[in-house]
Amino acid sequence: MSAEPPRADPLCADSPRSDGVHHDLEPADPARGDSARGDSARADLAGADRVRADAGRAEAVEVVDQEGDGPGSSRSDARRSEARPSEARPSEAARSRPGRLRTVTLLVAVALLLASMAVGLLVGAADISPKGILFALLDRLPFVHLDSGLAPVDQGLLFQLRLPRVLLAALVGGLLAIAGAGYQGVFRNPLADPYLLGAAAGAGLSVTLVVVFLGGDAGVAIVPVAAFVGAVGGVLLAYAVGNTAGRGGGTATLVLAGVAVTSFLTAIQTFAQQLKLEELQRIYSWILGDVGGGWEQVWMIAPYVVVSTVVLLLHGRLLDVLSVGDEEAAGLGLRAGRVRFVVLLAASLATAAAVAVGGLIAFVGIVVPHVVRRLAGWSYRIVLPISFLGGGAFLVLADTVARTILAPAELPIGVVTAFVGAPFFVAVLRMTRRVGT
Amino acid sequence: MSGRRTYPLEVTDLGVRLDGREVLSGAAVSAAGGEWLAVVGPNGAGKSTLLKAMMGLLPHTGEVVAGGVRVRDLKPRERARLIAYAPQSPSLPPDMTVFDYTLLGRTPYIPYLGRESAADREIAGAVLERLDLAGFAARPLAHMSGGERQRVVLARALAQQAPVLLLDEPTTALDLGHQQQVLELVDRLRAGDGLTVVTTLHDLSLAGQYADALLLLADGRVVASGPPAQVLTEPLLARHFGARVRVDAEEDGRPLVRLLRPDDR
């Protein structure tokens, strides 16, 4: 024991417990009562770490393995059979897990999505009996045979129009919201949305070119593909510009590159649409969004939905680490640039898929994650999955409003998301008003 | 400390260029295992840069060897298990709880797409208890005072269980009492765990009072290093800080730096 001259300890004076900080973990471990006090707390920590290494989870690293082994490895071997003090008395702190997704939150979000989809299926211009819809849906399940009593035309309407429409709205809303959450995490910026890096401008330009130069029905047929390619291209261009302009690819440079690319592509798009003003209506209605694409489009984006959401959901913890900034994340052993690249890639893929079938629906991607954050928690392990579910629910309801409120005419869904969503957002902001934000 | 392995820190010929400007050159740093080294120097001398380069957060020349291991050869995760770093103004996500922030210190032990184990949570909990923060575990960082935040940042660094601790100005913006609390805490942890501690400190008297050795940086070069009394001398401080000071020796031989007014002496 190095003879450290005991200096005046203000913590001791402040609090009767502070002197016990080293001792706290000790009493449950009488076998090592002879060891130095500070020694014991650290050895306990190292012991706990060894337990996890034994479990074979993390690869043991030489430098840390030796650390805290104390006087000889025989002791550390003996310790393995001992009950760890912290197991005997789990600390209050370790049991509280406020940053994790709670089952009840997840269930509420799932219920919300299912309820909104039910509303979307039940409500429409044609009057179909709710019981008939329910029976018809259940009838489609394996081993269930029910007579819905629906006329064939109503069956067709339900399965060929409403159901795919509701599903597509849920997918597009979910994708935009989870992509927005991913962008906000990567850029540590509350204003980040899925269109931040040129996805919208790229898709807009691409769709405009197709409509203007291919024209008419031939153009319309490939609009989704064009939008997808354009969105991916816009993001890649912004990423490339950001990386060549900025040292080390910082987030600020990337955002500015996104702004530059967006302006540039939008300028070309404006020029292109001036060439053929009679197509303006078609382009504009695509921009305002529509989720009436049918089954074909549901299947078209399904693979992208799966890949992008799975990748994003897996990165929740890493986005939480990134929230302390690149430099500190690097200090914690994280390759911040790599995490950012993977998340951006997945979020951009999600955005491109959503834009391909839904157009440029505003507001969902930026607002849903914020509402989730306010109501359910800050951690990206909560924000990402709940945004996906909540964004889906929100867009299904918005679409239901869009196609019923002026029935038989339809409002563009983007108008509804902003018109209904903005006041709702303000209400949530007011409800959850906090200090300092 | 009986039989405990400590990690000496040896830095040779460390150089950093930022935007073509030489911020640090030829810096040699040496700290014995379990020792507290304070880096002092005027504003812009390169103190923070030195710490960041030692942590491997800046591209640099020269070698950093900790506990006999070349830091350059380590993967980021391995490095983070060897050296923990707390920046001068850490970003504290306002809604994150004290417990979750501390748990971030376990990052280098968690596989890329893995999650914290029960052992990780136990360690974070134990660190919080040790720093008297257990009662704050569920509190958002935004609701912590300056002194408490500094302790929380320390807690995160301790959860890393790294034998070498780099602290950039741990007492910035703290009042006198909290400065004392934090520094005493660092010293107790150092003594208790055999940590090798390197801090930058702008307050020379504090540096002289707490550190075992001092390193004086000026214009990106090491101009003096050694025991406090050899570094905190009136000529050295006059030359490199442009300050008129008197250095008195305390009873235990530690230097006490005091500014001189024009009519002093």
XYZ file of C-alpha atoms in Angstrom:
702
model
C 0.000 0.000 0.000
C 1.579 3.209 -1.065
C 1.637 5.596 1.822
C -0.494 8.361 0.458
C -0.559 11.180 2.975
C -4.178 11.582 3.979
C -5.231 15.032 2.894
C -8.209 16.945 4.098
C -11.213 15.455 2.368
C -14.043 17.879 1.846
C -16.329 15.099 0.674
C -16.007 13.472 4.055
C -17.057 16.655 5.701
C -19.989 17.090 3.364
C -21.515 13.725 3.564
C -21.322 10.951 6.065
C -21.431 8.391 3.269
C -18.553 9.646 1.240
C -15.900 7.992 3.333
C -17.687 4.773 2.692
C -17.440 4.880 -1.021
C -14.585 2.461 -1.053
C -16.053 0.346 1.683
C -19.509 0.111 0.219
C -18.764 -2.936 -1.782
C -16.606 -4.508 0.846
C -18.679 -6.030 3.627
C -20.228 -8.654 1.430
C -16.790 -9.880 0.553
C -15.114 -10.812 3.821
C -12.628 -13.074 2.112
C -10.720 -10.015 1.051
C -11.035 -7.966 4.166
C -7.281 -7.776 4.388
C -6.816 -6.101 1.050
C -6.535 -2.405 0.669
C -9.840 -0.658 0.645
C -9.592 1.186 -2.593
C -8.204 -2.000 -3.991
C -11.349 -3.882 -3.268
C -13.765 -1.628 -5.059
C -11.680 -1.764 -8.163
C -11.089 -5.471 -7.941
C -14.822 -5.930 -7.663
C -15.293 -4.025 -10.842
C -12.553 -5.972 -12.506
C -14.125 -9.137 -11.160
C -17.441 -8.302 -12.685
C -15.654 -7.671 -15.908
C -13.968 -11.019 -15.733
C -17.331 -12.661 -15.315
C -18.465 -11.221 -18.583
C -15.251 -12.247 -20.268
C -15.848 -15.756 -18.970
C -19.244 -15.716 -20.514
C -17.370 -15.380 -23.748
C -19.132 -12.264 -24.881
C -16.398 -9.743 -25.380
C -13.015 -10.753 -26.631
C -10.590 -10.311 -23.803
C -7.987 -7.687 -24.359
C -4.604 -8.295 -22.964
C -4.075 -4.939 -21.396
C -7.262 -4.934 -19.407
C -7.126 -8.550 -18.481
C -4.087 -7.931 -16.419
C -5.463 -4.831 -14.883
C -6.840 -5.161 -11.395
C -5.718 -8.731 -11.044
C -4.219 -7.708 -7.770
C -1.544 -9.773 -6.106
C -1.378 -12.789 -8.292
C -3.794 -14.677 -10.437
C -4.494 -17.328 -7.829
C -6.710 -14.855 -6.092
C -8.604 -14.051 -9.205
C -9.227 -17.743 -9.754
C -10.520 -18.086 -6.242
C -12.768 -15.123 -6.751
C -14.667 -16.750 -9.563
C -16.369 -19.124 -7.206
C -17.231 -16.380 -4.774
C -20.551 -14.676 -4.896
C -20.039 -11.224 -6.268
C -21.059 -8.638 -3.715
C -22.991 -6.731 -6.284
C -25.048 -9.804 -7.053
C -26.006 -10.159 -3.457
C -27.150 -6.581 -3.325
C -27.961 -5.170 -6.747
C -27.676 -1.455 -6.578
C -30.648 0.770 -7.075
C -28.913 2.411 -9.986
C -28.298 -0.771 -11.891
C -31.923 -1.752 -11.750
C -33.297 1.500 -13.087
C -33.171 1.385 -16.852
C -34.901 4.538 -18.013
C -33.152 4.592 -21.367
C -34.582 1.280 -22.560
C -37.667 0.530 -24.545
C -40.355 -0.640 -22.189
C -42.799 -3.318 -23.248
C -45.765 -1.130 -22.415
C -44.492 1.616 -24.716
C -44.067 -0.867 -27.509
C -47.520 -2.330 -26.975
C -49.142 1.093 -26.942
C -47.420 1.989 -30.205
C -48.423 -1.278 -31.846
C -52.001 -0.823 -30.637
C -51.998 2.699 -32.007
C -50.837 1.499 -35.399
C -53.393 -1.322 -35.522
C -56.174 1.021 -34.442
C -55.270 3.552 -37.093
C -55.162 0.819 -39.718
C -58.590 -0.361 -38.600
C -59.883 3.158 -39.016
C -58.249 3.359 -42.417
C -59.932 0.149 -43.500
C -63.355 1.031 -42.133
C -63.605 4.590 -43.359
C -63.954 5.405 -47.015
C -66.097 6.867 -49.707
C -67.937 3.589 -50.245
C -70.044 2.429 -47.341
C -69.020 -1.082 -46.362
C -70.241 -2.624 -43.137
C -67.570 -2.846 -40.425
C -68.644 -6.371 -39.559
C -68.283 -7.406 -43.177
C -64.779 -5.923 -43.324
C -63.773 -7.700 -40.131
C -65.131 -11.039 -41.324
C -63.593 -10.645 -44.748
C -60.191 -9.955 -43.219
C -60.428 -12.869 -40.797
C -61.538 -15.087 -43.660
C -58.180 -14.512 -45.308
C -56.354 -15.976 -42.325
C -55.319 -19.602 -42.596
C -57.793 -22.090 -41.100
C -60.443 -19.420 -40.666
C -63.546 -19.550 -42.788
C -66.144 -16.888 -42.334
C -68.856 -15.575 -44.566
C -68.385 -11.825 -44.681
C -71.557 -11.263 -46.633
C -69.772 -8.615 -48.691
C -70.635 -8.174 -52.326
C -67.779 -9.048 -54.708
C -67.382 -5.396 -55.615
C -66.945 -4.480 -51.951
C -64.504 -7.354 -51.482
C -62.495 -6.056 -54.396
C -62.577 -2.534 -53.072
C -61.412 -3.715 -49.671
C -58.598 -5.950 -50.833
C -57.462 -4.163 -53.964
C -57.817 -0.565 -52.831
C -58.169 0.022 -49.130
C -55.923 -2.675 -47.694
C -52.896 -1.975 -49.898
C -53.441 1.717 -49.420
C -53.474 1.432 -45.651
C -50.407 -0.809 -45.711
C -48.555 1.510 -48.045
C -49.394 4.511 -45.878
C -48.154 2.657 -42.806
C -44.921 1.649 -44.516
C -44.223 5.073 -46.004
C -44.985 6.844 -42.738
C -42.877 4.389 -40.791
C -39.963 4.687 -43.191
C -39.997 8.473 -43.215
C -40.200 8.667 -39.435
C -37.457 6.142 -38.729
C -35.265 7.717 -41.402
C -35.813 11.120 -39.813
C -34.881 9.705 -36.429
C -31.728 8.211 -37.931
C -30.757 11.511 -39.558
C -31.374 13.396 -36.316
C -29.168 10.935 -34.477
C -26.339 11.092 -36.956
C -26.366 14.867 -37.247
C -27.227 15.492 -33.604
C -29.557 18.118 -34.956
C -33.257 18.347 -34.159
C -33.956 19.968 -37.523
C -32.571 17.079 -39.528
C -35.188 15.322 -41.647
C -35.028 12.533 -44.213
C -34.679 15.059 -47.016
C -31.705 16.849 -45.463
C -29.066 15.385 -47.739
C -30.591 15.906 -51.123
C -32.926 12.908 -51.278
C -35.947 15.078 -52.008
C -34.201 17.240 -54.580
C -32.670 14.219 -56.287
C -35.999 12.421 -56.486
C -37.758 15.612 -57.573
C -35.322 16.192 -60.396
C -35.399 12.596 -61.504
C -39.197 12.429 -61.558
C -39.423 15.742 -63.370
C -37.014 14.600 -66.055
C -38.954 11.370 -66.563
C -42.318 13.088 -66.765
C -41.058 15.867 -68.998
C -38.975 13.816 -71.410
C -40.778 10.508 -71.490
C -44.098 12.187 -70.994
C -47.538 10.813 -70.394
C -48.238 7.279 -69.334
C -44.847 5.854 -70.235
C -43.275 8.323 -67.824
C -45.774 7.718 -65.044
C -45.100 4.014 -65.110
C -41.489 4.401 -64.122
C -41.938 7.321 -61.718
C -41.329 5.157 -58.622
C -38.091 3.777 -59.991
C -36.988 7.225 -61.081
C -37.770 8.662 -57.651
C -35.851 5.916 -55.912
C -32.792 6.309 -58.105
C -32.932 10.089 -57.826
C -33.186 10.026 -54.032
C -30.240 7.675 -53.662
C -28.265 9.685 -56.200
C -28.968 12.977 -54.414
C -27.741 11.599 -51.088
C -24.645 10.059 -52.618
C -23.816 13.310 -54.356
C -24.186 15.252 -51.111
C -22.076 12.695 -49.274
C -19.356 12.810 -51.900
C -19.304 16.612 -51.931
C -19.236 16.713 -48.133
C -16.347 14.298 -47.905
C -14.198 16.085 -50.447
C -14.919 19.513 -48.995
C -14.521 18.732 -45.311
C -11.595 17.445 -43.348
C -12.576 14.128 -41.846
C -16.162 14.369 -43.051
C -17.644 16.293 -40.135
C -21.403 16.536 -39.858
C -21.543 20.302 -40.376
C -19.798 20.029 -43.736
C -22.127 17.239 -44.726
C -25.215 19.305 -43.934
C -23.861 22.240 -45.905
C -23.068 19.937 -48.805
C -26.677 18.736 -48.616
C -27.883 22.332 -48.838
C -25.669 23.016 -51.852
C -26.678 19.835 -53.667
C -30.364 20.487 -52.940
C -30.208 24.003 -54.360
C -28.320 22.848 -57.403
C -30.633 19.949 -58.226
C -33.728 22.033 -57.529
C -32.480 24.651 -59.959
C -32.172 22.040 -62.701
C -35.567 20.646 -61.822
C -37.199 24.070 -62.039
C -35.591 24.639 -65.403
C -36.740 21.233 -66.667
C -40.336 21.731 -65.609
C -40.430 25.130 -67.295
C -39.756 23.309 -70.542
C -43.113 21.579 -70.380
C -45.550 23.541 -68.301
C -48.455 21.268 -69.205
C -46.863 18.526 -67.103
C -46.606 20.820 -64.080
C -49.822 19.443 -62.596
C -48.524 15.891 -62.777
C -45.185 16.749 -61.217
C -46.782 18.829 -58.519
C -49.231 16.155 -57.505
C -46.373 13.683 -57.184
C -44.482 16.109 -54.973
C -47.444 16.523 -52.633
C -47.598 12.820 -52.119
C -49.969 9.938 -52.574
C -50.052 6.440 -51.185
C -52.665 4.932 -53.484
C -50.160 2.805 -55.368
C -51.658 -0.611 -54.690
C -50.136 -3.998 -53.962
C -47.518 -3.708 -56.664
C -45.870 -0.821 -54.841
C -46.205 -2.485 -51.448
C -44.188 -5.428 -52.726
C -41.799 -3.163 -54.544
C -40.595 -1.428 -51.402
C -40.936 -4.384 -49.023
C -37.288 -5.506 -49.320
C -36.042 -1.973 -48.669
C -38.359 -1.649 -45.708
C -36.951 -4.790 -44.136
C -33.283 -4.034 -44.770
C -33.321 -0.378 -43.790
C -35.429 -0.744 -40.653
C -33.476 -3.740 -39.376
C -30.173 -1.930 -39.874
C -31.490 1.228 -38.227
C -33.003 -0.608 -35.284
C -29.696 -2.379 -34.674
C -27.907 0.957 -34.398
C -29.981 2.456 -31.585
C -27.340 1.994 -28.923
C -24.581 3.337 -31.165
C -26.604 6.455 -31.949
C -26.923 6.975 -28.205
C -23.137 6.815 -27.930
C -22.810 9.254 -30.846
C -25.004 11.719 -28.984
C -21.962 12.799 -26.973
C -20.239 13.867 -30.171
C -17.740 12.315 -32.556
C -14.675 13.031 -30.519
C -15.942 11.602 -27.269
C -17.448 8.641 -29.050
C -14.014 8.022 -30.528
C -12.574 8.255 -27.030
C -14.996 5.508 -26.056
C -13.601 3.334 -28.805
C -16.316 3.883 -31.382
C -15.524 4.530 -35.042
C -17.943 7.418 -35.375
C -17.467 7.836 -39.100
C -18.342 4.235 -39.795
C -21.475 4.300 -37.655
C -22.565 7.508 -39.317
C -22.025 6.097 -42.780
C -24.008 2.923 -42.087
C -26.895 4.789 -40.460
C -26.996 7.378 -43.241
C -26.999 4.637 -45.829
C -29.891 2.796 -44.183
C -31.871 5.975 -43.510
C -31.357 7.151 -47.075
C -32.487 3.816 -48.418
C -35.616 4.084 -46.270
C -36.198 7.617 -47.537
C -35.721 6.598 -51.152
C -38.186 3.725 -50.782
C -40.748 6.021 -49.160
C -40.279 8.723 -51.771
C -40.528 6.203 -54.590
C -44.090 5.226 -53.735
C -45.296 8.186 -51.673
C -43.784 11.291 -53.168
C -42.340 14.051 -51.047
C -44.576 13.846 -48.005
C -43.438 16.568 -45.661
C -43.480 16.782 -41.913
C -43.653 13.099 -40.928
C -39.917 12.540 -40.822
C -39.102 15.527 -38.694
C -42.028 15.651 -36.320
C -42.821 12.061 -35.442
C -39.410 11.377 -33.872
C -39.741 14.535 -31.785
C -43.169 13.586 -30.538
C -41.865 10.127 -29.658
C -38.896 11.641 -27.864
C -41.163 13.846 -25.811
C -43.641 11.162 -24.910
C -41.576 7.992 -24.682
C -37.920 8.818 -24.032
C -34.682 10.180 -25.449
C -32.837 6.973 -26.244
C -32.601 5.961 -29.898
C -33.444 2.478 -28.742
C -36.881 3.934 -28.058
C -37.053 6.647 -30.706
C -36.234 4.419 -33.690
C -38.794 1.606 -33.223
C -41.548 3.803 -31.829
C -41.076 6.348 -34.621
C -41.536 3.576 -37.157
C -44.807 2.487 -35.574
C -45.970 6.011 -34.775
C -45.062 7.362 -38.199
C -47.048 4.547 -39.772
C -50.071 5.260 -37.606
C -49.854 8.968 -38.298
C -49.693 8.597 -42.057
C -52.542 6.052 -42.160
C -54.763 8.509 -40.309
C -53.583 11.418 -42.460
C -54.363 9.438 -45.593
C -57.784 8.504 -44.259
C -58.524 12.175 -43.756
C -57.085 13.030 -47.157
C -59.377 10.677 -49.056
C -62.566 11.182 -47.051
C -62.835 14.816 -46.038
C -63.608 16.057 -49.548
C -64.894 12.696 -50.849
C -65.110 11.745 -53.601
C -62.256 14.169 -54.266
C -58.910 13.569 -52.568
C -56.617 16.001 -50.848
C -52.887 15.538 -51.359
C -51.642 13.693 -48.307
C -48.776 16.131 -47.772
C -51.317 18.896 -47.203
C -53.008 16.858 -44.508
C -49.809 15.841 -42.723
C -48.787 19.449 -42.342
C -52.264 20.831 -41.657
C -53.126 18.256 -38.992
C -49.617 17.516 -37.833
C -48.375 21.018 -37.120
C -51.002 21.933 -34.509
C -50.645 18.484 -32.981
C -46.899 18.979 -32.726
C -47.325 22.347 -31.074
C -49.759 20.792 -28.613
C -47.245 18.090 -27.708
C -44.500 20.696 -27.319
C -46.681 22.675 -24.943
C -47.828 19.638 -23.014
C -44.319 18.449 -22.347
C -42.726 21.835 -21.849
C -39.452 21.482 -20.037
C -36.705 23.602 -18.619
C -34.070 24.628 -21.084
C -35.702 23.533 -24.301
C 0.056 -0.346 -3.614
C 0.961 -3.926 -2.934
C 1.341 -5.978 -6.064
C -1.025 -3.836 -8.101
C 0.019 -3.361 -11.656
C 0.184 0.269 -12.604
C 0.558 1.713 -16.050
C 3.378 4.154 -16.665
C 2.873 6.544 -19.541
C 5.696 7.384 -21.894
C 5.252 9.837 -24.739
C 8.102 10.573 -27.084
C 8.480 13.243 -29.738
C 4.780 13.924 -30.052
C 3.923 16.342 -32.825
C 0.574 17.639 -34.069
C -0.129 19.775 -37.109
C -3.553 21.320 -37.552
C -4.312 23.083 -40.835
C -0.599 23.191 -41.630
C 0.209 24.913 -38.349
C 2.471 23.174 -35.920
C 0.466 23.074 -32.691
C 2.682 20.688 -30.817
C 6.169 19.448 -31.540
C 8.733 17.202 -29.945
C 6.666 16.785 -26.809
C 8.003 14.230 -24.367
C 5.768 13.238 -21.483
C 6.627 10.788 -18.803
C 4.437 9.716 -15.916
C 5.184 6.872 -13.570
C 2.439 4.322 -12.993
C -0.040 5.592 -10.423
C 1.311 9.125 -10.643
C -0.581 12.357 -11.158
C 0.915 14.547 -13.852
C -0.461 18.020 -14.399
C 0.048 19.774 -17.724
C 0.209 23.539 -17.288
C 0.901 26.389 -19.638
C -0.514 29.625 -21.007
C -3.646 29.715 -23.171
C -3.047 28.227 -26.575
C 0.095 26.406 -25.494
C -1.321 23.116 -26.749
C -2.402 21.504 -23.472
C -5.699 20.130 -24.747
C -4.089 19.161 -28.033
C -1.511 17.144 -26.119
C -4.207 15.209 -24.293
C -6.227 14.589 -27.427
C -3.179 13.392 -29.309
C -2.271 11.074 -26.449
C -5.780 9.664 -26.664
C -5.302 9.201 -30.399
C -8.095 11.613 -31.281
C -5.834 13.749 -33.477
C -3.450 12.701 -36.205
C 0.010 12.991 -34.733
C 3.620 11.959 -35.044
C 5.630 10.335 -32.284
C 4.760 7.508 -29.978
C 2.504 7.081 -26.967
C 3.298 4.036 -24.877
C 1.070 3.144 -21.945
C 1.895 0.207 -19.715
C 4.381 -1.014 -22.295
C 1.834 -1.017 -25.139
C 2.122 1.226 -28.162
C -1.242 2.994 -28.281
C -0.946 3.406 -32.031
C -1.094 -0.366 -32.495
C -4.365 -0.738 -30.614
C -7.813 -0.851 -32.116
C -10.048 1.982 -30.901
C -11.918 -0.304 -28.531
C -8.711 -1.684 -27.037
C -7.338 1.802 -26.676
C -10.465 2.912 -24.835
C -9.966 0.117 -22.329
C -6.450 1.332 -21.666
C -6.955 5.099 -21.620
C -10.052 7.013 -20.594
C -10.447 10.633 -21.623
C -12.741 13.354 -20.336
C -12.779 16.493 -22.491
C -12.821 20.021 -21.190
C -16.423 20.665 -22.157
C -18.042 17.282 -22.591
C -21.357 17.272 -24.404
C -23.993 16.074 -22.021
C -27.223 15.130 -23.810
C -29.757 16.925 -21.595
C -32.332 14.143 -21.418
C -29.890 11.316 -20.855
C -29.900 10.044 -17.305
C -26.850 9.954 -15.104
C -26.946 6.177 -15.129
C -27.145 5.871 -18.891
C -24.392 8.426 -19.337
C -22.162 6.457 -16.982
C -23.056 3.301 -18.860
C -21.584 4.885 -22.009
C -18.230 4.242 -20.375
C -18.827 0.545 -21.002
C -18.908 1.122 -24.774
C -15.434 -0.352 -25.374
C -16.561 -3.629 -23.813
C -19.748 -4.050 -25.836
C -19.628 -5.724 -29.255
C -20.574 -3.486 -32.197
C -24.195 -4.514 -32.440
C -24.408 -5.911 -28.918
C -25.996 -4.462 -25.842
C -24.964 -3.790 -22.281
C -24.800 -6.882 -20.134
C -25.966 -7.131 -16.543
C -22.286 -6.926 -15.587
C -21.955 -3.603 -17.420
C -24.910 -2.210 -15.533
C -23.512 -3.486 -12.262
C -20.208 -1.775 -12.938
C -21.896 1.514 -13.829
C -24.011 1.238 -10.689
C -20.980 0.508 -8.535
C -19.111 3.497 -9.963
C -22.057 5.757 -9.214
C -22.209 4.522 -5.647
C -18.533 5.080 -5.303
C -18.849 8.680 -6.441
C -21.918 9.284 -4.261
C -24.077 9.644 -7.346
C -26.284 6.597 -6.881
C -29.162 8.792 -5.744
C -28.950 10.718 -9.018
C -28.945 7.645 -11.254
C -32.333 8.287 -12.818
C -31.898 12.044 -13.080
C -31.480 13.708 -16.493
C -28.109 15.378 -17.012
C -29.814 18.722 -17.578
C -30.888 18.720 -13.950
C -27.401 18.328 -12.535
C -25.350 21.232 -11.183
C -21.876 22.046 -12.460
C -20.047 20.177 -9.719
C -22.313 17.164 -10.033
C -21.840 17.089 -13.798
C -18.090 17.015 -13.405
C -18.473 14.018 -11.123
C -20.762 12.349 -13.633
C -18.154 12.819 -16.356
C -15.618 11.235 -14.015
C -18.038 8.395 -13.411
C -18.252 7.718 -17.137
C -14.462 7.705 -17.401
C -14.178 5.353 -14.416
C -16.748 2.974 -15.870
C -14.251 2.505 -18.685
C -11.996 0.807 -16.123
C -8.962 2.120 -17.910
C -5.768 2.322 -15.868
C -4.793 5.630 -17.467
C -7.043 8.651 -17.031
C -6.710 11.837 -19.105
C -8.733 14.755 -17.763
C -8.848 18.039 -19.644
C -9.399 20.852 -17.155
C -11.578 18.916 -14.722
C -12.190 22.022 -12.626
C -13.243 24.464 -15.353
C -16.122 26.655 -14.276
C -16.300 25.156 -10.818
C -16.303 27.240 -7.679
C -13.600 26.812 -5.081
C -15.366 24.188 -3.015
C -16.275 22.093 -6.027
C -12.761 22.390 -7.414
C -11.511 20.948 -4.168
C -14.105 18.178 -4.172
C -13.323 17.071 -7.702
C -9.560 17.175 -7.267
C -9.691 15.313 -3.959
C -11.908 12.759 -5.619
C -9.489 12.294 -8.506
C -6.656 11.937 -6.035
C -8.513 9.371 -3.982
C -9.377 7.336 -7.066
C -5.807 7.557 -8.230
C -4.488 6.382 -4.876
C -7.150 3.734 -4.502
C -6.949 2.216 -7.951
C -3.378 2.969 -8.865
C -4.578 5.045 -11.819
C -2.095 7.037 -13.808
C -3.685 10.467 -14.094
C -2.825 13.242 -16.521
C -4.784 16.466 -16.200
C -4.451 19.842 -17.748
C -4.955 22.512 -15.131
C -4.966 26.222 -15.741
C -4.733 27.046 -12.038
C -1.043 26.817 -11.186
C -1.495 26.690 -7.446
C -3.945 23.824 -7.732
C -1.593 22.028 -10.069
C 1.269 22.533 -7.636
C -0.854 21.344 -4.764
C -2.261 18.141 -6.226
C 0.080 16.802 -8.880
C 3.124 14.661 -8.303
C 4.794 16.115 -11.350
C 4.204 19.076 -13.635
C 4.781 19.619 -17.301
C 4.989 23.172 -18.569
C 3.976 23.692 -22.181
C 4.541 26.904 -24.064
C 4.034 27.458 -27.795
C 3.571 23.767 -28.376
C 6.816 22.738 -26.741
C 7.654 21.260 -23.387
C 9.741 23.885 -21.625
C 9.998 22.319 -18.190
C 8.941 19.208 -16.386
C 9.541 17.686 -13.002
C 8.355 18.060 -9.443
C 6.132 21.105 -8.857
C 8.812 23.123 -7.137
C 11.108 22.839 -10.155
C 8.496 23.888 -12.662
C 6.625 26.600 -10.819
C 9.489 29.036 -10.496
C 9.317 32.798 -10.800
C 11.615 33.022 -13.851
C 9.817 30.279 -15.773
C 6.388 31.719 -15.061
C 7.538 35.211 -15.934
C 8.967 34.066 -19.232
C 6.163 31.814 -20.419
C 3.063 33.375 -18.893
C 4.242 36.971 -19.014
C 3.060 37.192 -15.438
C 4.668 38.825 -12.457
C 4.284 36.340 -9.664
C 5.744 35.398 -6.372
C 6.236 31.718 -5.630
C 6.239 30.828 -1.972
C 6.985 27.416 -0.593
C 4.412 25.825 1.625
C 5.338 23.845 4.703
C 5.304 20.592 2.740
C 7.568 22.122 0.120
C 4.821 22.557 -2.496
C 4.947 25.861 -4.336
C 2.231 28.464 -3.924
C 1.843 30.910 -6.803
C 0.574 34.406 -6.152
C 0.134 37.317 -8.563
C 2.030 40.507 -7.790
C 0.345 43.918 -8.018
C 2.446 46.866 -9.217
C 2.882 48.199 -5.686
C 3.762 44.829 -4.187
C 7.235 44.020 -2.918
